[in-house]
CSV table of C-alpha atoms in Angstrom, one decimal:
chain,number,residue,atom,x,y,z
A,272,UNK,CA,13.4,-2.3,2.8
A,273,UNK,CA,12.9,-0.2,5.9
A,274,UNK,CA,9.7,-0.3,7.9
A,275,UNK,CA,8.4,1.8,10.8
A,276,UNK,CA,5.9,0.5,13.3
A,277,UNK,CA,3.8,2.4,15.7
A,278,UNK,CA,1.8,0.0,17.8
A,279,UNK,CA,-0.4,2.4,19.6
A,280,UNK,CA,-3.2,3.7,17.3
A,281,UNK,CA,-4.6,5.9,20.0
A,282,UNK,CA,-3.5,7.3,23.4
A,283,UNK,CA,-4.8,9.8,25.9
A,284,UNK,CA,-3.2,11.7,28.7
A,285,UNK,CA,-4.4,14.2,31.3
A,286,UNK,CA,-3.2,17.7,31.0
A,287,UNK,CA,0.2,18.3,32.8
A,288,UNK,CA,1.0,14.5,32.8
A,289,UNK,CA,3.6,12.7,30.9
A,290,UNK,CA,3.0,10.3,28.0
A,291,UNK,CA,5.3,8.1,26.0
A,292,UNK,CA,4.6,7.1,22.4
A,293,UNK,CA,6.3,4.0,21.0
A,294,UNK,CA,8.0,3.4,17.7
A,295,UNK,CA,10.1,0.6,16.4
A,296,UNK,CA,11.8,0.3,13.0
A,297,UNK,CA,13.6,-2.2,10.9
A,298,UNK,CA,16.6,-1.5,8.8
A,299,UNK,CA,20.0,-2.9,7.8
A,300,UNK,CA,21.4,0.6,7.4
A,301,UNK,CA,23.8,2.1,9.9
A,302,UNK,CA,23.5,5.8,9.0
A,303,UNK,CA,20.1,7.3,9.3
A,304,UNK,CA,17.9,9.8,10.9
A,305,UNK,CA,14.8,9.3,13.0
A,306,UNK,CA,12.0,11.8,13.4
A,307,UNK,CA,8.8,12.5,15.2
A,308,UNK,CA,6.3,14.6,13.3
A,309,UNK,CA,3.1,16.1,14.7
A,310,UNK,CA,-0.1,16.6,12.6
A,311,UNK,CA,-2.7,18.6,14.5
A,312,UNK,CA,-6.3,18.4,13.4
A,313,UNK,CA,-6.8,20.2,10.1
A,314,UNK,CA,-3.3,21.7,10.2
A,315,UNK,CA,-0.1,20.9,8.6
A,316,UNK,CA,2.5,18.5,9.8
A,317,UNK,CA,5.4,19.9,11.7
A,318,UNK,CA,8.7,18.4,12.9
A,319,UNK,CA,8.9,17.8,16.6
A,320,UNK,CA,12.3,16.3,17.1
A,321,UNK,CA,15.1,14.6,15.1
A,322,UNK,CA,17.7,12.0,16.2
A,323,UNK,CA,20.9,11.2,14.3
A,324,UNK,CA,21.6,7.5,14.6
A,325,UNK,CA,25.3,8.1,15.1
A,326,UNK,CA,24.6,10.1,18.2
A,327,UNK,CA,24.3,8.2,21.5
A,328,UNK,CA,22.8,11.1,23.3
A,329,UNK,CA,19.1,11.3,23.2
A,330,UNK,CA,17.6,14.4,21.5
A,331,UNK,CA,15.5,16.8,23.5
A,332,UNK,CA,13.4,19.8,22.5
A,333,UNK,CA,11.8,21.5,25.5
A,334,UNK,CA,9.0,19.2,26.7
A,335,UNK,CA,9.8,16.6,24.1
A,336,UNK,CA,12.5,14.0,24.4
A,337,UNK,CA,13.3,10.7,22.8
A,338,UNK,CA,14.6,7.4,24.1
A,339,UNK,CA,16.7,6.0,21.2
A,340,UNK,CA,17.8,2.4,21.6
A,341,UNK,CA,19.8,1.7,18.4
A,342,UNK,CA,20.4,-2.0,19.1
A,343,UNK,CA,16.7,-2.6,19.9
A,344,UNK,CA,15.7,-0.4,16.9
A,345,UNK,CA,13.4,1.5,19.2
A,346,UNK,CA,12.6,5.3,19.2
A,347,UNK,CA,10.0,6.4,21.7
A,348,UNK,CA,8.8,10.0,22.2
A,349,UNK,CA,8.2,11.3,25.7
A,350,UNK,CA,6.0,14.4,26.2
A,351,UNK,CA,6.3,16.0,29.6
A,352,UNK,CA,3.8,18.4,31.1
A,353,UNK,CA,1.2,17.6,28.4
A,354,UNK,CA,-0.7,20.6,27.1
A,355,UNK,CA,-4.1,20.7,25.3
A,356,UNK,CA,-2.2,21.9,22.2
A,357,UNK,CA,-0.3,18.6,22.0
A,358,UNK,CA,-3.5,16.9,20.8
A,359,UNK,CA,-2.6,15.6,17.4
A,360,UNK,CA,-1.5,12.6,15.3
A,361,UNK,CA,2.1,11.8,15.9
A,362,UNK,CA,4.2,10.1,13.2
A,363,UNK,CA,7.5,8.4,13.7
A,364,UNK,CA,9.7,8.5,10.5
A,365,UNK,CA,12.9,7.0,9.2
A,366,UNK,CA,15.3,8.5,6.6
A,367,UNK,CA,18.4,6.7,5.3
A,368,UNK,CA,21.4,8.9,4.9
A,369,UNK,CA,23.0,8.9,1.5
A,370,UNK,CA,19.8,7.8,-0.2
A,371,UNK,CA,17.0,9.9,-1.6
A,372,UNK,CA,16.7,13.0,0.4
A,373,UNK,CA,13.2,13.5,1.6
A,374,UNK,CA,12.3,9.9,1.1
A,375,UNK,CA,11.0,9.6,4.7
A,376,UNK,CA,9.3,6.4,5.7
A,377,UNK,CA,6.5,7.0,8.1
A,378,UNK,CA,4.6,4.9,10.5
A,379,UNK,CA,0.9,4.8,10.7
A,380,UNK,CA,0.7,7.3,13.5
A,381,UNK,CA,-0.6,7.5,17.0
A,382,UNK,CA,-3.6,9.7,17.8
A,383,UNK,CA,-2.9,11.5,21.1
A,384,UNK,CA,-5.7,13.2,23.0
A,385,UNK,CA,-4.8,15.5,25.9
A,386,UNK,CA,-7.7,15.8,28.3
A,387,UNK,CA,-8.3,18.8,30.6
B,1452,UNK,CA,3.4,33.5,1.8
B,1453,UNK,CA,5.2,32.2,4.8
B,1454,UNK,CA,4.3,28.6,4.5
B,1455,UNK,CA,3.8,25.9,1.9
B,1456,UNK,CA,0.6,26.6,-0.1
B,1457,UNK,CA,-1.4,23.9,-1.8
B,1458,UNK,CA,-4.4,24.3,-4.1
B,1459,UNK,CA,-7.1,23.2,-4.3
B,1460,UNK,CA,-7.7,22.2,-0.7
B,1461,UNK,CA,-10.4,19.9,-1.8
B,1462,UNK,CA,-11.1,18.3,-5.2
B,1463,UNK,CA,-13.9,16.0,-6.1
B,1464,UNK,CA,-13.7,14.4,-9.5
B,1465,UNK,CA,-15.2,11.5,-11.4
B,1466,UNK,CA,-13.4,8.3,-12.2
B,1467,UNK,CA,-11.4,8.7,-15.4
B,1468,UNK,CA,-10.9,12.4,-15.2
B,1469,UNK,CA,-7.7,14.4,-15.2
B,1470,UNK,CA,-6.6,16.3,-12.1
B,1471,UNK,CA,-3.8,18.8,-11.3
B,1472,UNK,CA,-2.7,19.7,-7.8
B,1473,UNK,CA,-0.5,22.7,-7.2
B,1474,UNK,CA,2.1,23.4,-4.6
B,1475,UNK,CA,3.9,26.7,-3.9
B,1476,UNK,CA,6.8,26.0,-1.6
B,1477,UNK,CA,8.5,28.3,0.9
B,1478,UNK,CA,10.5,31.0,-0.9
B,1479,UNK,CA,14.2,30.0,-1.1
B,1480,UNK,CA,13.6,26.3,-0.5
B,1481,UNK,CA,15.3,24.3,-3.2
B,1482,UNK,CA,13.9,20.9,-2.4
B,1483,UNK,CA,10.3,20.0,-2.9
B,1484,UNK,CA,8.5,16.8,-2.1
B,1485,UNK,CA,5.1,15.1,-2.8
B,1486,UNK,CA,3.6,12.6,-0.4
B,1487,UNK,CA,0.3,10.8,-0.4
B,1488,UNK,CA,-1.6,10.1,2.8
B,1489,UNK,CA,-4.5,7.6,2.7
B,1490,UNK,CA,-7.0,7.4,5.5
B,1491,UNK,CA,-5.5,5.9,8.6
B,1492,UNK,CA,-2.0,5.7,7.2
B,1493,UNK,CA,1.2,7.7,7.4
B,1494,UNK,CA,2.4,9.8,4.4
B,1495,UNK,CA,3.8,7.8,1.5
B,1496,UNK,CA,6.7,9.3,-0.6
B,1497,UNK,CA,5.9,10.0,-4.2
B,1498,UNK,CA,8.5,12.2,-5.7
B,1499,UNK,CA,11.3,14.6,-4.8
B,1500,UNK,CA,12.7,17.6,-6.7
B,1501,UNK,CA,16.0,19.3,-6.3
B,1502,UNK,CA,15.6,22.5,-8.3
B,1503,UNK,CA,13.8,21.8,-11.6
B,1504,UNK,CA,14.7,18.2,-11.9
B,1505,UNK,CA,13.1,15.2,-10.3
B,1506,UNK,CA,15.9,13.7,-8.2
B,1507,UNK,CA,13.8,10.7,-7.1
B,1508,UNK,CA,10.4,9.6,-8.6
B,1509,UNK,CA,10.6,6.1,-7.3
B,1510,UNK,CA,7.4,6.5,-5.2
B,1511,UNK,CA,5.1,7.4,-8.1
B,1512,UNK,CA,2.7,4.4,-8.2
B,1513,UNK,CA,2.3,4.2,-12.0
B,1514,UNK,CA,2.5,6.2,-15.2
B,1515,UNK,CA,-0.8,7.9,-14.6
B,1516,UNK,CA,1.1,10.1,-12.1
B,1517,UNK,CA,3.4,12.8,-13.2
B,1518,UNK,CA,4.9,15.9,-11.5
B,1519,UNK,CA,6.7,19.0,-12.8
B,1520,UNK,CA,8.6,21.9,-11.4
B,1521,UNK,CA,9.6,23.9,-14.5
B,1522,UNK,CA,11.1,27.0,-12.8
B,1523,UNK,CA,12.3,25.4,-9.6
B,1524,UNK,CA,9.6,26.9,-7.5
B,1525,UNK,CA,5.9,25.9,-8.0
B,1526,UNK,CA,5.2,22.3,-8.6
B,1527,UNK,CA,2.2,20.6,-10.2
B,1528,UNK,CA,1.2,17.0,-9.6
B,1529,UNK,CA,-0.8,15.6,-12.4
B,1530,UNK,CA,-3.0,12.5,-12.3
B,1531,UNK,CA,-4.4,11.1,-15.5
B,1532,UNK,CA,-7.4,8.7,-15.8
B,1533,UNK,CA,-8.2,9.0,-12.0
B,1534,UNK,CA,-9.3,5.8,-10.2
B,1535,UNK,CA,-11.2,5.5,-6.9
B,1536,UNK,CA,-8.0,4.2,-5.2
B,1537,UNK,CA,-6.3,7.6,-5.9
B,1538,UNK,CA,-8.6,9.2,-3.3
B,1539,UNK,CA,-6.3,10.5,-0.6
B,1540,UNK,CA,-4.7,13.7,0.8
B,1541,UNK,CA,-1.8,14.8,-1.3
B,1542,UNK,CA,0.8,16.6,0.8
B,1543,UNK,CA,3.5,18.8,-0.5
B,1544,UNK,CA,6.6,19.7,1.5
B,1545,UNK,CA,9.7,21.8,0.9
B,1546,UNK,CA,13.1,22.2,2.6
B,1547,UNK,CA,16.1,24.4,2.5
B,1548,UNK,CA,18.3,21.7,1.2
B,1549,UNK,CA,18.8,18.0,1.0
B,1550,UNK,CA,19.4,15.4,3.6
B,1551,UNK,CA,18.2,17.1,6.8
B,1552,UNK,CA,14.8,15.4,6.9
B,1553,UNK,CA,13.3,18.7,8.2
B,1554,UNK,CA,10.4,19.1,5.8
B,1555,UNK,CA,7.9,21.9,5.9
B,1556,UNK,CA,4.5,20.6,4.9
B,1557,UNK,CA,1.5,22.3,3.4
B,1558,UNK,CA,-2.1,21.5,4.5
B,1559,UNK,CA,-2.6,19.1,1.7
B,1560,UNK,CA,-5.1,18.7,-1.2
B,1561,UNK,CA,-7.8,16.2,-0.4
B,1562,UNK,CA,-8.7,14.3,-3.6
B,1563,UNK,CA,-11.9,12.3,-3.8
B,1564,UNK,CA,-12.6,10.2,-6.9
B,1565,UNK,CA,-16.2,9.2,-7.2
């Protein structure tokens, strides 16, 4: 069975600074996707970034980038130039390819607070 | 509407009662998912529909939980004989198709069982 671990329950960062959220996972699968989802207070969860395990290049989306270390089973999220709107719960998630589509396995989340 | 709509947003019920939670996905999305999020936890997969059929219901915790999607659009999650441990936020999500992992979530239905 796959597991996703987020070891930082809460983090804070000053506006305009950079912060890195950690995620590790455990799987025996070789083909999978990894995701970071953001859940702002009282709002719906949205996809931030996705990484295909077969790609060596780290995914980037504007101010968001990942450090994907497949051998170490590590998938951290870096947020550059943090903004107040980045305040949210961040969930790391794993999805096996070829299995049940949509059966994402989520970590417990990291609560990020961006301070002015 | 433009997004995934879930009703009710809040539901308080008594132990033993029957509850229905409704999800209206984004128009054109063929895949629909139900997740449950307990306090302090990440979402937990319950069931996935592709069209009208349940493609994977392996996450339903027991036979008190059931979901339908009769016309391939709106879905209803049904919980019989509710228990206090069923209290959680029930999230619905939809996607254009399978295997992308890009799910569009609703705001959830918060269920409280007294």
